[in-house]
Each structure stands twice: as C-alpha cells, then as structure tokens.
PDB file of C-alpha atoms in Angstrom:
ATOM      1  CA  UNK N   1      94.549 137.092 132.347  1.00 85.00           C
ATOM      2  CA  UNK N   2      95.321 134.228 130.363  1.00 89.00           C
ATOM      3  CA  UNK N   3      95.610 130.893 131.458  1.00 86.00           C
ATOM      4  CA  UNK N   4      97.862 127.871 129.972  1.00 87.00           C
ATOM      5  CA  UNK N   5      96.376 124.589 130.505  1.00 84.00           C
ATOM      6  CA  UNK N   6      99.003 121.273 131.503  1.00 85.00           C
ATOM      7  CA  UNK N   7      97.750 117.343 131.563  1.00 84.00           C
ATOM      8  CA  UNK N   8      99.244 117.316 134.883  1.00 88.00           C
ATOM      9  CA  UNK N   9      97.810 119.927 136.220  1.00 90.00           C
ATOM     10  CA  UNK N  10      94.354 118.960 134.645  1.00 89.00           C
ATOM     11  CA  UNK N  11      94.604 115.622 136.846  1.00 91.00           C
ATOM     12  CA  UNK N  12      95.393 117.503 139.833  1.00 93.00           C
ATOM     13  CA  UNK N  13      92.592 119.777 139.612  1.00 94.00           C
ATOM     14  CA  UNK N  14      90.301 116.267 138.567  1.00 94.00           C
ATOM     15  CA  UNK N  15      91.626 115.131 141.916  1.00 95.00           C
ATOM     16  CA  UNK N  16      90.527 118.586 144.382  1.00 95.00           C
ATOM     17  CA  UNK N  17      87.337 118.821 142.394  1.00 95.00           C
ATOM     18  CA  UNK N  18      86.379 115.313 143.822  1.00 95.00           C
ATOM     19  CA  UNK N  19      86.979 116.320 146.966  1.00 95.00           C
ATOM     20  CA  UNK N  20      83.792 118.356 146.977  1.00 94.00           C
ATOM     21  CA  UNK N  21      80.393 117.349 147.525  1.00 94.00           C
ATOM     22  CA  UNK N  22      79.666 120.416 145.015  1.00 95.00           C
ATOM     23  CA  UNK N  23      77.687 118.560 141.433  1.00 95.00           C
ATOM     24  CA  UNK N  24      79.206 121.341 139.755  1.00 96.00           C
ATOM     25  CA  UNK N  25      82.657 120.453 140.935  1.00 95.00           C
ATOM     26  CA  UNK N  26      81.531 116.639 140.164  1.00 95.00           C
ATOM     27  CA  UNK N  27      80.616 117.794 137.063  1.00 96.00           C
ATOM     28  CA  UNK N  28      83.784 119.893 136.197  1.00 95.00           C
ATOM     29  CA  UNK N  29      85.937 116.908 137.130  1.00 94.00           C
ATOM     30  CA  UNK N  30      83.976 114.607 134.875  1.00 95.00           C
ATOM     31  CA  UNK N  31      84.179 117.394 132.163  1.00 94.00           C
ATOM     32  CA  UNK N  32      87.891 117.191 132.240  1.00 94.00           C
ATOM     33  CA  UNK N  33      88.533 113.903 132.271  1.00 94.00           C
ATOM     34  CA  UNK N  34      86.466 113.451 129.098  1.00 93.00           C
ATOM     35  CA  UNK N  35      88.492 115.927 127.185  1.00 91.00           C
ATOM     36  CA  UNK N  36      91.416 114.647 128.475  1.00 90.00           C
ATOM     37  CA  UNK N  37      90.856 111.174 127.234  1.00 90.00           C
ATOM     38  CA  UNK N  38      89.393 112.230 123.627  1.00 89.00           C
ATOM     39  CA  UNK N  39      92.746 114.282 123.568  1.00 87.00           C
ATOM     40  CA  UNK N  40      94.935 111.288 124.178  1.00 86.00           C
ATOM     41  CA  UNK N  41      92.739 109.372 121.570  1.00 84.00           C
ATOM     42  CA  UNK N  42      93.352 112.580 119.032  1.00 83.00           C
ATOM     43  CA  UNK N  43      97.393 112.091 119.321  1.00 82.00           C
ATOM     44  CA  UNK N  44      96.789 108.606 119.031  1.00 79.00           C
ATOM     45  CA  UNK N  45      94.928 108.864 115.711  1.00 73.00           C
ATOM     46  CA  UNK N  46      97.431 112.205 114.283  1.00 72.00           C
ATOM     47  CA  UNK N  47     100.360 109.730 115.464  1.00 72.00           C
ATOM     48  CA  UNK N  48      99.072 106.538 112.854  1.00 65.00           C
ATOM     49  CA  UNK N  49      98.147 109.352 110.476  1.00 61.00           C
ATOM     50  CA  UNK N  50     101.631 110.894 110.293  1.00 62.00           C
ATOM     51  CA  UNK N  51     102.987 107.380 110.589  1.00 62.00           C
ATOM     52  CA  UNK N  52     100.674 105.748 107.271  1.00 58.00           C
ATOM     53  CA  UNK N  53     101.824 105.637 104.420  1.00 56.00           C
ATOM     54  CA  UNK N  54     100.029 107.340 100.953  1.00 54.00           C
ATOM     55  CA  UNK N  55      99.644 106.454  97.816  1.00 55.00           C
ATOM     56  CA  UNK N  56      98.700 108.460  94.629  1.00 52.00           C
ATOM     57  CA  UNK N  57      97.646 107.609  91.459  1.00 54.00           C
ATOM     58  CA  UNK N  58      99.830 108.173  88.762  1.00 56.00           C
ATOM     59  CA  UNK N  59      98.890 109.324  85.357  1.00 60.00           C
ATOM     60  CA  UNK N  60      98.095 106.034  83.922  1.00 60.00           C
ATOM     61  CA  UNK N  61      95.779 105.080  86.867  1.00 55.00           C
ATOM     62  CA  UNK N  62      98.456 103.180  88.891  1.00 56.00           C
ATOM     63  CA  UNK N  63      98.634 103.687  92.933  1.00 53.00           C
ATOM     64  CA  UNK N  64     102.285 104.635  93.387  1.00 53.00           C
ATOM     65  CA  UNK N  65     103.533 105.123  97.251  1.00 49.00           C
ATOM     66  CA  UNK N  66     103.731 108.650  97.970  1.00 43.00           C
ATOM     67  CA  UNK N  67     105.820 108.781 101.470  1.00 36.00           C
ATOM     68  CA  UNK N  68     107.109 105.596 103.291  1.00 36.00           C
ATOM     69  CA  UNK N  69     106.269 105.193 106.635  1.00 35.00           C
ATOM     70  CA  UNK N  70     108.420 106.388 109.611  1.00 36.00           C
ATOM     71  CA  UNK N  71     108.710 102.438 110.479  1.00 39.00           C
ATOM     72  CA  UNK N  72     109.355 101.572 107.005  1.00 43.00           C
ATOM     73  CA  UNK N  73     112.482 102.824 105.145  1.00 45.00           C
ATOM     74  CA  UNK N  74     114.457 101.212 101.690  1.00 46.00           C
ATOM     75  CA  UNK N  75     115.032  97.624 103.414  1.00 53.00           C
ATOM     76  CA  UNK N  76     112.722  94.998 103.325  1.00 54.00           C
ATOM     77  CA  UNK N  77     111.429  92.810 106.790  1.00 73.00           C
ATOM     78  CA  UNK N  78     109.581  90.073 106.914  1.00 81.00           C
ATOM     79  CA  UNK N  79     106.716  89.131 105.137  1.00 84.00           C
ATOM     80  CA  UNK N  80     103.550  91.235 106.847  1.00 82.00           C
ATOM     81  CA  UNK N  81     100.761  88.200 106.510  1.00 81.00           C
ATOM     82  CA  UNK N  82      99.934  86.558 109.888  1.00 78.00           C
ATOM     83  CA  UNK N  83     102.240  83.682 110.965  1.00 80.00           C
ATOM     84  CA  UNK N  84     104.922  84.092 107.650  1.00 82.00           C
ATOM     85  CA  UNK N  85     108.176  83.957 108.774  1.00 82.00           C
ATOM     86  CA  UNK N  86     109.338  84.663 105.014  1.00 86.00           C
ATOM     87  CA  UNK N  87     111.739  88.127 104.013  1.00 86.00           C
ATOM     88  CA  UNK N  88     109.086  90.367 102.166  1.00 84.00           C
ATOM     89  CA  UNK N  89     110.301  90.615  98.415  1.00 86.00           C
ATOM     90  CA  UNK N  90     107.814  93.211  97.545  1.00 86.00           C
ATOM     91  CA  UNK N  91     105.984  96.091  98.750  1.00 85.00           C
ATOM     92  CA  UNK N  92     102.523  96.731  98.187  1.00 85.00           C
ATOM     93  CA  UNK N  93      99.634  97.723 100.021  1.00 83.00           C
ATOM     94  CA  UNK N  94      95.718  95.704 101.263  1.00 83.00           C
ATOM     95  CA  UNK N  95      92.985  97.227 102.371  1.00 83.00           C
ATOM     96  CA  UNK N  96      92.179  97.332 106.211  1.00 78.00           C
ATOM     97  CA  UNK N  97      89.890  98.166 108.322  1.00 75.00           C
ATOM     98  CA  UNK N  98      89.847 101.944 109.052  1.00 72.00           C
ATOM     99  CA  UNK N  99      90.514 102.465 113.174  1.00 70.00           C
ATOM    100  CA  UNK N 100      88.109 104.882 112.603  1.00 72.00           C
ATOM    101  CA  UNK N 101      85.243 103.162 111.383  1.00 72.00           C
ATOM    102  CA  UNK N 102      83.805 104.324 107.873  1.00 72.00           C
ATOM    103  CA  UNK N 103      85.306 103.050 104.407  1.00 77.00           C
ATOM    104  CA  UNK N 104      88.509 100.616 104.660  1.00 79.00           C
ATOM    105  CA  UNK N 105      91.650 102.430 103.930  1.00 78.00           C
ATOM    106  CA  UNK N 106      94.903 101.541 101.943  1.00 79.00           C
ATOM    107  CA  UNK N 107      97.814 100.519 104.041  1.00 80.00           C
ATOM    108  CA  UNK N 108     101.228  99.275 103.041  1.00 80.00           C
ATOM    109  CA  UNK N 109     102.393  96.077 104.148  1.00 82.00           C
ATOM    110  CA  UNK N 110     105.108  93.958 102.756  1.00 83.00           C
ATOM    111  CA  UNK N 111     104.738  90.664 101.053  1.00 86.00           C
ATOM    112  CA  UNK N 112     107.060  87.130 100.572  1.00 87.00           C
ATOM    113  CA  UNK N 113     106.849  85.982  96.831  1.00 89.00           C
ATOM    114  CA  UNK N 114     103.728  83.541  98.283  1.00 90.00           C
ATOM    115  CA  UNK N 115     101.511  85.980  99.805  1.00 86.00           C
ATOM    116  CA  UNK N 116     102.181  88.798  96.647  1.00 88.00           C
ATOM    117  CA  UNK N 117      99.953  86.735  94.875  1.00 90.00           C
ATOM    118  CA  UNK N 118      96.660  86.778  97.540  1.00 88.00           C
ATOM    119  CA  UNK N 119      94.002  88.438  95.845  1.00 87.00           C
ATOM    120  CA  UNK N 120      93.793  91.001  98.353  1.00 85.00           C
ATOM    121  CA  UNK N 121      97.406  92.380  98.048  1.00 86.00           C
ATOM    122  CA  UNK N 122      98.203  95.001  95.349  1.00 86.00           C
ATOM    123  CA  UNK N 123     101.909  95.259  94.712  1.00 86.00           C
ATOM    124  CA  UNK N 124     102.775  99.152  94.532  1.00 79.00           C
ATOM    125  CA  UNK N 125     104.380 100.394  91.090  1.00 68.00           C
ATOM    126  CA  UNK N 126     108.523 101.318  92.121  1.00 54.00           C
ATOM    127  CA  UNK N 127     108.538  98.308  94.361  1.00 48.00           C
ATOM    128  CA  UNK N 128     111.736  97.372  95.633  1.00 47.00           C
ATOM    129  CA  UNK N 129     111.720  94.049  93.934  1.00 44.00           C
TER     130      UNK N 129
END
C-alpha cells in the first residue's frame, strides 16, 4: 500500500507521537518536524530562485539580463539603494550576499542617476534608460 504524505497531517501525527512516553515515538516526532522545517526552508529558497533574476554574458563579454523578475516587469520604481526616495532611471545589477552562504551572487536592483554611478553597481546592457 502506498501512502501520500500531507503537512497537516504530518503535524497531527507530531502532536499523538508526543503523547507517548515511547523515545521512539519522541524520536519520530522530532524526525518529522525536522524535515518539515528544512522543507519549508527548500520552497523558501526554490521561491527567491524562480523569483531572481539572470544574467548572461553576451558575445562580447557583457552581462545582459536574461529573465526579469516576477516583481520586476518594463516600468521602473524607485531607486533600490537604502533610504533613496529617487525613480530608478536604470537597471543594473550589485553583488549581494548569497542567502545561502558561499560566493556573493548577482542580483538586479534598480538605480536613480546618483547611485548608477557607485562603484558597486553595474548597469545591465538593454537597460531601460
């Protein structure tokens, strides 16, 4: 017989397993919540990877956006640096700190015509400018 497996049902299962004094249910129960939660985290991390956006490199060595992010689109917002209150004029991408850990990865942001010139920020060839 096969078995499907439901969150839901997972948590009620958690809950009667603590109910015994068994260390194998104890241990069950612990089991399960532990693969529960690294599940959750693995949606969380395939949800920011669908939602990132990619760049390639072109033929003359340019990064060129590949997709645009879900959140993203052909209109510009506001300029992405911390506390600007500016329209972004130009899209581009810096590198950030990977959620993961590891090396930093690129990640598309949108800059006003001040902060397109911080060192950091690389302006992405097709801009909307």
């Amino acid at each position: 017989m096969e078995a499907k497996t439901y969150p839901t049902m997972n948590a009620r299962i958690v809950d009667l397993l603590k109910l015994s004094s068994d260390p194998i249910h104890a241990y069950a129960a612990k089991r399960i919540e532990e693969l529960e939660a690294e599940n959750e985290r693995l949606r969380e991390l395939l949800q920011y990877e669908e939602d990132r956006p990619r760049f390639d490199m072109d033929a003359n060595g340019h990064l060129t956006r590949h997709t645009i992010c879900k959140t993203g689109g052909s209109q510009m917002r506001k300029c992405c640096y911390v506390n600007c209150e500016r329209e972004a004029t130009t899209e581009g991408f810096v590198f950030a700190r990977n959620p993961e850990g590891g090396t930093e990865i690129a990640t598309a942001v949108q800059a006003c015509d001040e902060h397109k010139n911080e060192p950091g920020f690389f302006e992405a060839e097709g801009s909307l400018t």
